[in-house]
mmCIF file of C-alpha atoms and ligand atoms in Angstrom:
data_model
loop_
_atom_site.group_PDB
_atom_site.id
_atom_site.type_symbol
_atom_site.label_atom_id
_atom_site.label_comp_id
_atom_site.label_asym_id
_atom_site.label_seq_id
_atom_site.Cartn_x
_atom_site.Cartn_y
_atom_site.Cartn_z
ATOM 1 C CA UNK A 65 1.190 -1.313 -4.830
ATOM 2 C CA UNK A 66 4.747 -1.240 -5.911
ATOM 3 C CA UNK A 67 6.247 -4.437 -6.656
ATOM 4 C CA UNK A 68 9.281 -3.321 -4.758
ATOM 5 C CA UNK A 69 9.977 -7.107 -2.974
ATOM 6 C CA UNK A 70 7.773 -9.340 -0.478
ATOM 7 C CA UNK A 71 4.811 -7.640 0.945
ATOM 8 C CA UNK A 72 5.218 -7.163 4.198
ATOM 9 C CA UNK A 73 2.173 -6.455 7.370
ATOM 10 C CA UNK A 74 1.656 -3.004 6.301
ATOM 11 C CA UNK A 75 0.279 -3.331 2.938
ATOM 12 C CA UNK A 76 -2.287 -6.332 4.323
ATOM 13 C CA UNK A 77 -3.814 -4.325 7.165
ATOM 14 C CA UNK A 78 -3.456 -0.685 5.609
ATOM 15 C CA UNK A 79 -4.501 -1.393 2.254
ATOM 16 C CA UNK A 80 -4.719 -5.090 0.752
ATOM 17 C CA UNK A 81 -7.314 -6.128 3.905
ATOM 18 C CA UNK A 82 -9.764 -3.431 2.478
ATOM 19 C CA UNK A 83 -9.187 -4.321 -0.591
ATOM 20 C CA UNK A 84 -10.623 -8.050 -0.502
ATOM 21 C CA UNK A 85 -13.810 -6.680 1.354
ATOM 22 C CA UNK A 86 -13.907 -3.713 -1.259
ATOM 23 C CA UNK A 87 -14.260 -6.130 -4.107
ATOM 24 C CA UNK A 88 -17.842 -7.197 -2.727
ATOM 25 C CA UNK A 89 -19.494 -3.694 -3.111
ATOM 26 C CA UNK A 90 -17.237 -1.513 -5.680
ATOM 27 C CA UNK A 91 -16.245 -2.543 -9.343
ATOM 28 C CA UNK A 92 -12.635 -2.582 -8.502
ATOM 29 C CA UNK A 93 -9.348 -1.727 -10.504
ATOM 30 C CA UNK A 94 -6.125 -2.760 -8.535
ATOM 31 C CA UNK A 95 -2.816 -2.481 -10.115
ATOM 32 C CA UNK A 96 0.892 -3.252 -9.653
ATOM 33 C CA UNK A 97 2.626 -0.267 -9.594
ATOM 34 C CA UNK A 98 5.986 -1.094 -11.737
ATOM 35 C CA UNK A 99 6.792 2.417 -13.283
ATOM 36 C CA UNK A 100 6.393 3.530 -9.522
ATOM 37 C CA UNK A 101 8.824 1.228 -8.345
ATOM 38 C CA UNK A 102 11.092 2.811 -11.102
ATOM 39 C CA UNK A 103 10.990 5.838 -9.314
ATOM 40 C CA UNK A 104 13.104 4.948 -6.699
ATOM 41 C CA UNK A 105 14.407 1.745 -7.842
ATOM 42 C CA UNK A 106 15.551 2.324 -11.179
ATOM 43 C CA UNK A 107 19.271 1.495 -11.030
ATOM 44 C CA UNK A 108 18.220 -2.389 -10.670
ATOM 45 C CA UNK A 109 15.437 -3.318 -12.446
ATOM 46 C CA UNK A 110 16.357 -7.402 -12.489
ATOM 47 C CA UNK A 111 14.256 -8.441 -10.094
ATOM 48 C CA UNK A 112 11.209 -6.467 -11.040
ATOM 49 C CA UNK A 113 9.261 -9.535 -13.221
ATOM 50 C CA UNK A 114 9.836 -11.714 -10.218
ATOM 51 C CA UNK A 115 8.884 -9.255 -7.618
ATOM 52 C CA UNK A 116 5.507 -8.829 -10.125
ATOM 53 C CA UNK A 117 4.632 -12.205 -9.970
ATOM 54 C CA UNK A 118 5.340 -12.680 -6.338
ATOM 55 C CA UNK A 119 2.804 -9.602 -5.827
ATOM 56 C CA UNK A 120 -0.222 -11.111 -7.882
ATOM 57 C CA UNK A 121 0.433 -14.438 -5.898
ATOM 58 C CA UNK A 122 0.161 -12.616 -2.300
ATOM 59 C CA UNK A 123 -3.331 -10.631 -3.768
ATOM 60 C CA UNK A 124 -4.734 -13.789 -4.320
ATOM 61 C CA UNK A 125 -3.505 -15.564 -1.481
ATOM 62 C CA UNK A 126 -5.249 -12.673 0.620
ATOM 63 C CA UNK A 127 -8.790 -12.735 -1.188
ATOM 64 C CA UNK A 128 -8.546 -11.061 -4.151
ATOM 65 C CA UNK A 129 -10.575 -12.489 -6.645
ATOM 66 C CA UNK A 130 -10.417 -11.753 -10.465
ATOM 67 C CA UNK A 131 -13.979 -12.231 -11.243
ATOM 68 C CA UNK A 132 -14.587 -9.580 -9.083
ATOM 69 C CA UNK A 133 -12.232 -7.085 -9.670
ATOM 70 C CA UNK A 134 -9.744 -6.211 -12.097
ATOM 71 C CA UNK A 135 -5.745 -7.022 -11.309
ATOM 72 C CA UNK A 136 -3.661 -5.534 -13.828
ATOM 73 C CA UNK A 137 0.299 -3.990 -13.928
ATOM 74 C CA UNK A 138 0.573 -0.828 -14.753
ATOM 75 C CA UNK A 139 3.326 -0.633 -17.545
ATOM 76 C CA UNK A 140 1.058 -2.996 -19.573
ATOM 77 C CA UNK A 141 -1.738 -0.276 -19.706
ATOM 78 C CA UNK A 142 0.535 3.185 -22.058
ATOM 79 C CA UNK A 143 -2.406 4.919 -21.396
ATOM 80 C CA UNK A 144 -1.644 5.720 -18.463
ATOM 81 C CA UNK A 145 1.775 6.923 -19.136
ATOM 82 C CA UNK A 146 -0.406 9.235 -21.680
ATOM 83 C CA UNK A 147 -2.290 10.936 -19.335
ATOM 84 C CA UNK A 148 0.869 10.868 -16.453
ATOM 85 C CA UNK A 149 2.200 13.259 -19.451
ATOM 86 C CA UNK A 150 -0.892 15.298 -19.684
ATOM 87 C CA UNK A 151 -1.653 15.838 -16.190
ATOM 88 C CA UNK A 152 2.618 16.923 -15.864
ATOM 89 C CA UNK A 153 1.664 20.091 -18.084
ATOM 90 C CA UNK A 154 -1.395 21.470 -16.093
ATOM 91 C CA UNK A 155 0.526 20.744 -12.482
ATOM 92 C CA UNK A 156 2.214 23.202 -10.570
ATOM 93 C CA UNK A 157 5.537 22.646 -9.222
ATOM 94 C CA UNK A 158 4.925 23.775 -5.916
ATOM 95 C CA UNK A 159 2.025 21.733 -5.249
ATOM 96 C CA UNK A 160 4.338 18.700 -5.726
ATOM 97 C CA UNK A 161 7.190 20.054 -3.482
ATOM 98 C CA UNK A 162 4.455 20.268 -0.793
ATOM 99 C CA UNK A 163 3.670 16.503 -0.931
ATOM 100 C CA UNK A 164 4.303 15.564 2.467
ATOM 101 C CA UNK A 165 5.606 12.431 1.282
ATOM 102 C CA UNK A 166 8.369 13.755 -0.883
ATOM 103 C CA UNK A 167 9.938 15.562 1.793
ATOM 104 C CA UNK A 168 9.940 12.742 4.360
ATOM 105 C CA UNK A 169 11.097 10.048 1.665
ATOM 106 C CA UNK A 170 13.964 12.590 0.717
ATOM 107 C CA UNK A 171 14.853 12.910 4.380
ATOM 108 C CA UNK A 172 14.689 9.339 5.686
ATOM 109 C CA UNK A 173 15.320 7.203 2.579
ATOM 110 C CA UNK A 174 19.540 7.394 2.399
ATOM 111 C CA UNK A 175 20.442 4.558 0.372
ATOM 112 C CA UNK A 176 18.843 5.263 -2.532
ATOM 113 C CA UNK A 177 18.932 8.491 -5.429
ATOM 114 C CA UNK A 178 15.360 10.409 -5.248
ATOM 115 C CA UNK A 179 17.087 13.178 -6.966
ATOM 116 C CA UNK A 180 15.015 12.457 -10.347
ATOM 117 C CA UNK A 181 12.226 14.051 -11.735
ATOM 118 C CA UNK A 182 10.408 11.040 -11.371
ATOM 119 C CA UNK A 183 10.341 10.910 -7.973
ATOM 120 C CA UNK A 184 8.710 14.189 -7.841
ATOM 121 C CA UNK A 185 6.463 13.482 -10.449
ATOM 122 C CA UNK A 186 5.614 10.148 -8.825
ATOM 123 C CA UNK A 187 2.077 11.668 -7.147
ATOM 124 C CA UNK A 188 1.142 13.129 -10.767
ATOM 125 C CA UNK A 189 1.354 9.711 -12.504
ATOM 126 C CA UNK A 190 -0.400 8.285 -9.227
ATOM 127 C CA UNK A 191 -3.131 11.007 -10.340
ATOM 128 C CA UNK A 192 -3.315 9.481 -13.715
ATOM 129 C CA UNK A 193 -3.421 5.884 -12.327
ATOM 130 C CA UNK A 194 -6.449 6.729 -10.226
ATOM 131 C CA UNK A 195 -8.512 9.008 -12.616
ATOM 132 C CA UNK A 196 -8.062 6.921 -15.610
ATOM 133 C CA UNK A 197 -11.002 4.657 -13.885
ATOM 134 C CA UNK A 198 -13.000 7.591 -12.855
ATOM 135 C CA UNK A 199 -12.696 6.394 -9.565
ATOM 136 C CA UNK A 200 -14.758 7.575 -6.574
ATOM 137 C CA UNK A 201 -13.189 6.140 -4.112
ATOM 138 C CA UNK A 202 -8.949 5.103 -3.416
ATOM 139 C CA UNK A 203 -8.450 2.463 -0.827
ATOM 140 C CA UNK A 204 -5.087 3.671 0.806
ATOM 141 C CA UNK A 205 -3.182 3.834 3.868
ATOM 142 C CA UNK A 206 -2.700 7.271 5.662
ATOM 143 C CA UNK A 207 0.608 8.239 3.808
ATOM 144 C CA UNK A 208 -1.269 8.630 0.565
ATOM 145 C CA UNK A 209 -4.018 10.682 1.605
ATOM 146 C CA UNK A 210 -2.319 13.638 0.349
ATOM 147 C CA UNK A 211 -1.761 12.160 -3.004
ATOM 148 C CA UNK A 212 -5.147 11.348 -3.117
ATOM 149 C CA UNK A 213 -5.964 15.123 -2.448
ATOM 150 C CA UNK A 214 -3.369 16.762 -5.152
ATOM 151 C CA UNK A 215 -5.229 13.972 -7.671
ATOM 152 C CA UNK A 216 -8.500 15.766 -6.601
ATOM 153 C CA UNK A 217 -6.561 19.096 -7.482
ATOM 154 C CA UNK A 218 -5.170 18.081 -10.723
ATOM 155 C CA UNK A 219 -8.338 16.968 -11.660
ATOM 156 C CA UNK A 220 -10.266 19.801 -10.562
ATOM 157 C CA UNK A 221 -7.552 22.030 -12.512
ATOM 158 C CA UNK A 222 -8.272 19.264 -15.624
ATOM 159 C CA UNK A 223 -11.781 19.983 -15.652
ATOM 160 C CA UNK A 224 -12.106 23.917 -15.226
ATOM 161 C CA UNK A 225 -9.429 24.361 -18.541
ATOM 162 C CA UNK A 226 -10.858 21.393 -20.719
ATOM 163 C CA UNK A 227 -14.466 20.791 -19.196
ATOM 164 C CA UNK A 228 -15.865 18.323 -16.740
ATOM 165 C CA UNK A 229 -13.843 14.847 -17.591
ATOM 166 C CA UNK A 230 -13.001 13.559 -13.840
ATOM 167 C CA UNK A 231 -15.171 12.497 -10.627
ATOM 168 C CA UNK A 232 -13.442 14.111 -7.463
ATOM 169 C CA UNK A 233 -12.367 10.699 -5.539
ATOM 170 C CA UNK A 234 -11.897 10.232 -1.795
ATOM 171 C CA UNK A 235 -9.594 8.230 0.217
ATOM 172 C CA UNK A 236 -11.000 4.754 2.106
ATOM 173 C CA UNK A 237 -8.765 4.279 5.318
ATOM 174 C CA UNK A 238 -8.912 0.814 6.522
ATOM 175 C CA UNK A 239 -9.342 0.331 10.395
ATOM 176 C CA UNK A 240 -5.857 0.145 10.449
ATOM 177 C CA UNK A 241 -4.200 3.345 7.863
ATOM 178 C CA UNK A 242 -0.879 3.501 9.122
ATOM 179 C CA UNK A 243 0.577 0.469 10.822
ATOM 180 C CA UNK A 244 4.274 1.081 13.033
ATOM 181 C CA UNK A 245 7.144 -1.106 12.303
ATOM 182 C CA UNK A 246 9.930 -2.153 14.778
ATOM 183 C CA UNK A 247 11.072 1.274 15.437
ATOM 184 C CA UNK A 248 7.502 2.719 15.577
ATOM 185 C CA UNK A 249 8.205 4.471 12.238
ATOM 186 C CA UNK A 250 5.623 3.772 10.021
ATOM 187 C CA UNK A 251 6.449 0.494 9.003
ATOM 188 C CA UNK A 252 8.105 0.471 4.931
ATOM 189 C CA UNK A 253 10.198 -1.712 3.541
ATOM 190 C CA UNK A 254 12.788 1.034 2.896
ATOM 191 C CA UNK A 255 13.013 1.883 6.446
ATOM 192 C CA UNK A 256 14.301 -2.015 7.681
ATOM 193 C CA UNK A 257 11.905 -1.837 10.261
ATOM 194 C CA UNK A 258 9.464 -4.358 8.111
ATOM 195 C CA UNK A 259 7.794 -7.904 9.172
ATOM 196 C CA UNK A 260 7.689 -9.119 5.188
ATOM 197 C CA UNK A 261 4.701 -12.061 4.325
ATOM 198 C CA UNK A 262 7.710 -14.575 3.625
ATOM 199 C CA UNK A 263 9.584 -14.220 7.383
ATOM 200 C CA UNK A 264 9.205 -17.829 9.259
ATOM 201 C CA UNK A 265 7.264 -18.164 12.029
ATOM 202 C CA UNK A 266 10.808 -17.940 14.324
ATOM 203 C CA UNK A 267 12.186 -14.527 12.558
ATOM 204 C CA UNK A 268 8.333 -13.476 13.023
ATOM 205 C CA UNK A 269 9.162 -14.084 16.788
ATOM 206 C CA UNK A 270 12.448 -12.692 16.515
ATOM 207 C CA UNK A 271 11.545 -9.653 15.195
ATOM 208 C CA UNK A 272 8.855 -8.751 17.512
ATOM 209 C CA UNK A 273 11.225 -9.665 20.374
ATOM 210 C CA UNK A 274 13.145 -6.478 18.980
ATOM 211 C CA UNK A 275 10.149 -4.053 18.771
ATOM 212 C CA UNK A 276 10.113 -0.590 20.243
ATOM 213 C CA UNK A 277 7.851 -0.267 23.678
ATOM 214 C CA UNK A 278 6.500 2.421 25.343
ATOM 215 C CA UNK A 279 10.053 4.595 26.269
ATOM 216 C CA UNK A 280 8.651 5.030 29.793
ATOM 217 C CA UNK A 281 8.783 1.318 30.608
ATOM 218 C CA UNK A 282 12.773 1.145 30.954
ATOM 219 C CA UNK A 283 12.828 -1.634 33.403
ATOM 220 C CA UNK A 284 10.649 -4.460 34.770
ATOM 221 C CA UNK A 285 8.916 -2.982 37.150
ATOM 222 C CA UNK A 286 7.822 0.854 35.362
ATOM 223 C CA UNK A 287 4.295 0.994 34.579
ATOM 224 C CA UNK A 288 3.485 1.901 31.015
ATOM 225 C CA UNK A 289 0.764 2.859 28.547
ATOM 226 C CA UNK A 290 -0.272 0.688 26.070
ATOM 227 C CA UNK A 291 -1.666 3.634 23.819
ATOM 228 C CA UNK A 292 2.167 5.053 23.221
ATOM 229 C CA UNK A 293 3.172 1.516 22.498
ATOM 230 C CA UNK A 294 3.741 -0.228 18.986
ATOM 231 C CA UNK A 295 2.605 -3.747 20.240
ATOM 232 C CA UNK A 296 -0.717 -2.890 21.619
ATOM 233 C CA UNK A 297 -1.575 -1.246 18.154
ATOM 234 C CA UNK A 298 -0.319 -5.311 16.727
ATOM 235 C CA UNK A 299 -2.490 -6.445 19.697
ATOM 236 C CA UNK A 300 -5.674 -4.743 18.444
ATOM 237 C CA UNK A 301 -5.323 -6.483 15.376
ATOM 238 C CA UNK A 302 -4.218 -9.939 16.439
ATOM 239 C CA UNK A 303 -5.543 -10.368 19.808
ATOM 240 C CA UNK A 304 -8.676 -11.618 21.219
ATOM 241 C CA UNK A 305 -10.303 -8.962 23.203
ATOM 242 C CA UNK A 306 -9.641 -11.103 26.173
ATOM 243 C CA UNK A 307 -5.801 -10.730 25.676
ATOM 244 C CA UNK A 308 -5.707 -7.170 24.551
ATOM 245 C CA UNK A 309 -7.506 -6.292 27.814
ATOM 246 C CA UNK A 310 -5.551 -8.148 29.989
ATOM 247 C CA UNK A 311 -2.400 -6.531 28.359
ATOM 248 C CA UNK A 312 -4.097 -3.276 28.827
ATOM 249 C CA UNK A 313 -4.034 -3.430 32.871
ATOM 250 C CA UNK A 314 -1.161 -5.726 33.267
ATOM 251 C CA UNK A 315 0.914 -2.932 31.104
ATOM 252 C CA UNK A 316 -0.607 -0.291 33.191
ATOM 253 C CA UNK A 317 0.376 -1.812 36.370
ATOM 254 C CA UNK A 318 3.397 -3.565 35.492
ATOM 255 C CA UNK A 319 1.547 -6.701 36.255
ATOM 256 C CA UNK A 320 3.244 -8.214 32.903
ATOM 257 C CA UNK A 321 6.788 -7.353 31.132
ATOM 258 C CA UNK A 322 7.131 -6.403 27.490
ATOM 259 C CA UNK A 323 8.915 -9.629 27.038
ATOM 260 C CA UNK A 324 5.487 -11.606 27.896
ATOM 261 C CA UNK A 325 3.036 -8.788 25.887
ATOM 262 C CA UNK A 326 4.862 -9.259 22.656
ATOM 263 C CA UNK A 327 5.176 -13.123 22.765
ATOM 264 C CA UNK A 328 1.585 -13.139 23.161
ATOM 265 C CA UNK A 329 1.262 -10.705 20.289
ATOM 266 C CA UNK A 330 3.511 -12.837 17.938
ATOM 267 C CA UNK A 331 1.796 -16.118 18.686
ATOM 268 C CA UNK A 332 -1.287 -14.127 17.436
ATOM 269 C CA UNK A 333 -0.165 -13.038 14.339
ATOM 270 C CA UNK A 334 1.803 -15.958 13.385
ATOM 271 C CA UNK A 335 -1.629 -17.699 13.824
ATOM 272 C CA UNK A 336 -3.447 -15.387 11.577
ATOM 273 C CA UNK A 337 -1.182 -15.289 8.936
ATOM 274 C CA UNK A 338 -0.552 -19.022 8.383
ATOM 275 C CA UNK A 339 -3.710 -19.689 6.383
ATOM 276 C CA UNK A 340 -2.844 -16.681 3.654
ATOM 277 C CA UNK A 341 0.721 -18.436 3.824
ATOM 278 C CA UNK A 342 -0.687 -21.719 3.009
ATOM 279 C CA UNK A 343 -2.602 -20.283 0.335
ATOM 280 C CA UNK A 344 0.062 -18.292 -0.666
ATOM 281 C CA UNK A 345 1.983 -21.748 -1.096
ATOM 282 C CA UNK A 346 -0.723 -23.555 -3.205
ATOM 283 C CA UNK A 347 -0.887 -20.349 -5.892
ATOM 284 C CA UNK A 348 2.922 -20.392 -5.945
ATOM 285 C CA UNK A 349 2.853 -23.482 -7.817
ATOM 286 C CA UNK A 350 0.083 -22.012 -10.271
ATOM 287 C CA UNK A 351 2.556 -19.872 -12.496
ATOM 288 C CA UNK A 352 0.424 -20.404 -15.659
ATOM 289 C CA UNK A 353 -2.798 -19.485 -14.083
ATOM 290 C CA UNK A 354 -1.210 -16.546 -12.348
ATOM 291 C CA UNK A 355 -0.012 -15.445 -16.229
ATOM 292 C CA UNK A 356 -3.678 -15.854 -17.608
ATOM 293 C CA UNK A 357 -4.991 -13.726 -14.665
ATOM 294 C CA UNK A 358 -2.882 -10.614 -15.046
ATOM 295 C CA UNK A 359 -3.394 -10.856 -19.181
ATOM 296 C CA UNK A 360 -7.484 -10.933 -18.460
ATOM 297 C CA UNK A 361 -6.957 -8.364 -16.135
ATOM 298 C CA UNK A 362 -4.558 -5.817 -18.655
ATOM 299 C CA UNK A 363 -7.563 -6.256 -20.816
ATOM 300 C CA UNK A 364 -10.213 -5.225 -19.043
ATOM 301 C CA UNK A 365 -8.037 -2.158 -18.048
ATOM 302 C CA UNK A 366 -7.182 -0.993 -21.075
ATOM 303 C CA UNK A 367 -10.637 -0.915 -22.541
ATOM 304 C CA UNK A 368 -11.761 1.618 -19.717
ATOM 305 C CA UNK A 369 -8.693 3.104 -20.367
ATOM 306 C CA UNK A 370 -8.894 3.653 -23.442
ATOM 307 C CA UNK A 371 -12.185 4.903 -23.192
ATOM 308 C CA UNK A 372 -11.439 7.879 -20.599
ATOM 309 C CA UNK A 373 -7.966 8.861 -22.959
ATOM 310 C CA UNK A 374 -10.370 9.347 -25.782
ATOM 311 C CA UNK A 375 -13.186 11.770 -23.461
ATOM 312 C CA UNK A 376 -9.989 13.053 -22.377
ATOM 313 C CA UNK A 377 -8.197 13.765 -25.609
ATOM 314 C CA UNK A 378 -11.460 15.221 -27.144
ATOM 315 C CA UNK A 379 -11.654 17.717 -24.427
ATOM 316 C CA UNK A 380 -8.121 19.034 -25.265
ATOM 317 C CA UNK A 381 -8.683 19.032 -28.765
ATOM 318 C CA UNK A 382 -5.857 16.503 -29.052
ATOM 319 C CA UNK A 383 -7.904 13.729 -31.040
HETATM 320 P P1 AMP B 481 3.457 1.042 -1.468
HETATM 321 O O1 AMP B 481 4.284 -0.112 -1.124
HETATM 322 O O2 AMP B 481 4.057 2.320 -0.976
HETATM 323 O O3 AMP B 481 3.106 1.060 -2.911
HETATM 324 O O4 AMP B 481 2.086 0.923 -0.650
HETATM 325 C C1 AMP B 481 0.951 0.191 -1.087
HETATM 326 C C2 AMP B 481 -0.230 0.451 -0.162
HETATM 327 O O5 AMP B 481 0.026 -0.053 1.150
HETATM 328 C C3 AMP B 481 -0.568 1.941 0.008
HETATM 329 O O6 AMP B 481 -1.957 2.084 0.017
HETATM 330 C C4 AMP B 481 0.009 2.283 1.352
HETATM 331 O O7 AMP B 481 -0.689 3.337 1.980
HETATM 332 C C5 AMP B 481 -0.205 0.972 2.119
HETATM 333 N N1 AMP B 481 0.802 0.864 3.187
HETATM 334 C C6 AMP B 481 2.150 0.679 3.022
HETATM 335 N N2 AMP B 481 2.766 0.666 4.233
HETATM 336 C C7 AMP B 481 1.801 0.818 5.173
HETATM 337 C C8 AMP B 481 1.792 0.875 6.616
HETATM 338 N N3 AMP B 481 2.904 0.749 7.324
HETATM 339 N N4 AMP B 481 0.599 1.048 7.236
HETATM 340 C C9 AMP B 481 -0.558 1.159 6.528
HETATM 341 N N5 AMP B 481 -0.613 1.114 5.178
HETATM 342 C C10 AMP B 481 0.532 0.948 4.507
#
């Protein structure tokens, strides 16, 4: 994850969720992603260390536990920038201009310079990040599916030229892979259309109150379909079944207004979230601890680390 500001409801359900019940069956690297936040946030970089901090704080707070898997920030691990190098040699152009990502960043991100070569490169050093552990498996949310697929490729390319170095890892999709914000975009910090882990319950409510609807339900009295609608996919996360069925044929019938569904939804998810919030609160007054855990965890990642750069530097007869 990129420590790019406060998570927001995104990263828990399409990634951070997983994560926590990852941790009980896989030996599990996660990492804050600061060199990636570099690539589109390099002009300002004050904020970063904060933003860091905040990040390992909201991991815990959600379940994350450092006995059980390794938390780490990327910049403290060079290896990685290393291989990130490597990898940039052996990768064609045109498979990067292809990332479906780069194209729809470029297009809907307008206040912010993705001109750079990092930006483009941004999916190579994501390959280095996630083959440096020999991982198997990537727990993601649907946007980086292809960059899980070009790592398979640059590894695959890795291994025929220098012999057999990487696994071929697959993407794990949580339940939830690609959550809608307010304007039914998928919902990104960069895009405004974000409910963030630090918004009060009343902007919480706020917010929602502004959230797109199904487009057919203009007034009142239209019947609509709770499939084409952004709340019922927040209702299927933060609803009882009893609510989310109710919604379904009172939406279908017009029995209920969108003003009523998403109130129902909010009160939901403001319930859900309080405990991580009040967890969130406790850790946030644990600065020392927090320091200890993401020095353990730079350890333990640059010993495998630095185990894979030397396989990989003896297969390119770079030692
Ligand atoms: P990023 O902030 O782009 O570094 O994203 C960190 C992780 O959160 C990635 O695995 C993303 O796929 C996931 N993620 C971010 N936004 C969403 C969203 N709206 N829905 C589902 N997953 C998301």
């Amino acid at each position: 994850m990129r420590p790019t500001g406060k998570l927001h409801l995104g990263h828990v359900v399409g990634a951070l969720k997983n994560w926590v019940e990852l941790q009980e069956r896989y030996r599990s690297f996660h990492f804050i992603a600061d060199w990636h936040a570099l690539t589109s946030d390099f002009a300002d970089t004050s904020e970063i260390d904060q933003f860091r901090t905040e990040m390992m704080i909201d991991w815990l707070a959600a379940g994350l536990d450092p006995q059980k898997s390794v938390l780490f920030v990327q910049s403290a691990v060079p290896e990685h920038a290393e291989l990130h190098l490597l990898f940039s040699m052996i990768t064609p152009l045109g498979w990067l201009e292809r990332v479906p990502t780069y194209k729809e960043q470029r297009d809907n991100v307008i206040d912010k310079d993705l001109g750079n070569y990092g930006f483009l490169g941004y999916p190579v050093l994501q390959a280095a990040d996630i083959l440096m552990y020999r991982a198997d498996a990537v727990p993601v949310g649907e946007d980086q599916v292809p960059h899980v697929e070009l790592t398979r490729e640059i590894g695959r390319r890795f291994n025929s030229l220098y012999g057999q170095v990487f696994p071929e890892p697959q993407a794990l999709l949580t339940p939830v892979p690609r959550l809608p914000g307010l304007d039914g975009r998928k919902m990104s910090k960069s895009y405004g259309n974000d409910i963030s882990l630090s918004d009060s319950p009343e902007t919480i409510h706020a917010k929602v109150r502004t959230m797109m609807t199904d487009p057919a339900r203009k007034r009142r009295h239209d019947p609509g379909n709770p499939e084409l609608c952004p709340v019922f996919s927040y209702h299927k996360i933060y609803s009882s079944r009893e609510t989310q069925a109710t919604v379904d044929r009172e939406c279908r019938t017009a029995g209920i207004g969108c003003v009523e569904c998403k109130k129902w939804m909010s009160d939901g998810l403001v319930r859900e979230l309080s405990p991580l919030l009040e967890r969130r609160r406790d850790y946030a007054g644990r600065r020392q601890e927090i320091g200890e855990i993401i020095e353990d965890g730079n350890r333990r990642a640059a010993q495998e680390a630095g185990e894979t750069m030397q396989a990989v530097r003896q297969a390119m007869k770079m030692t």
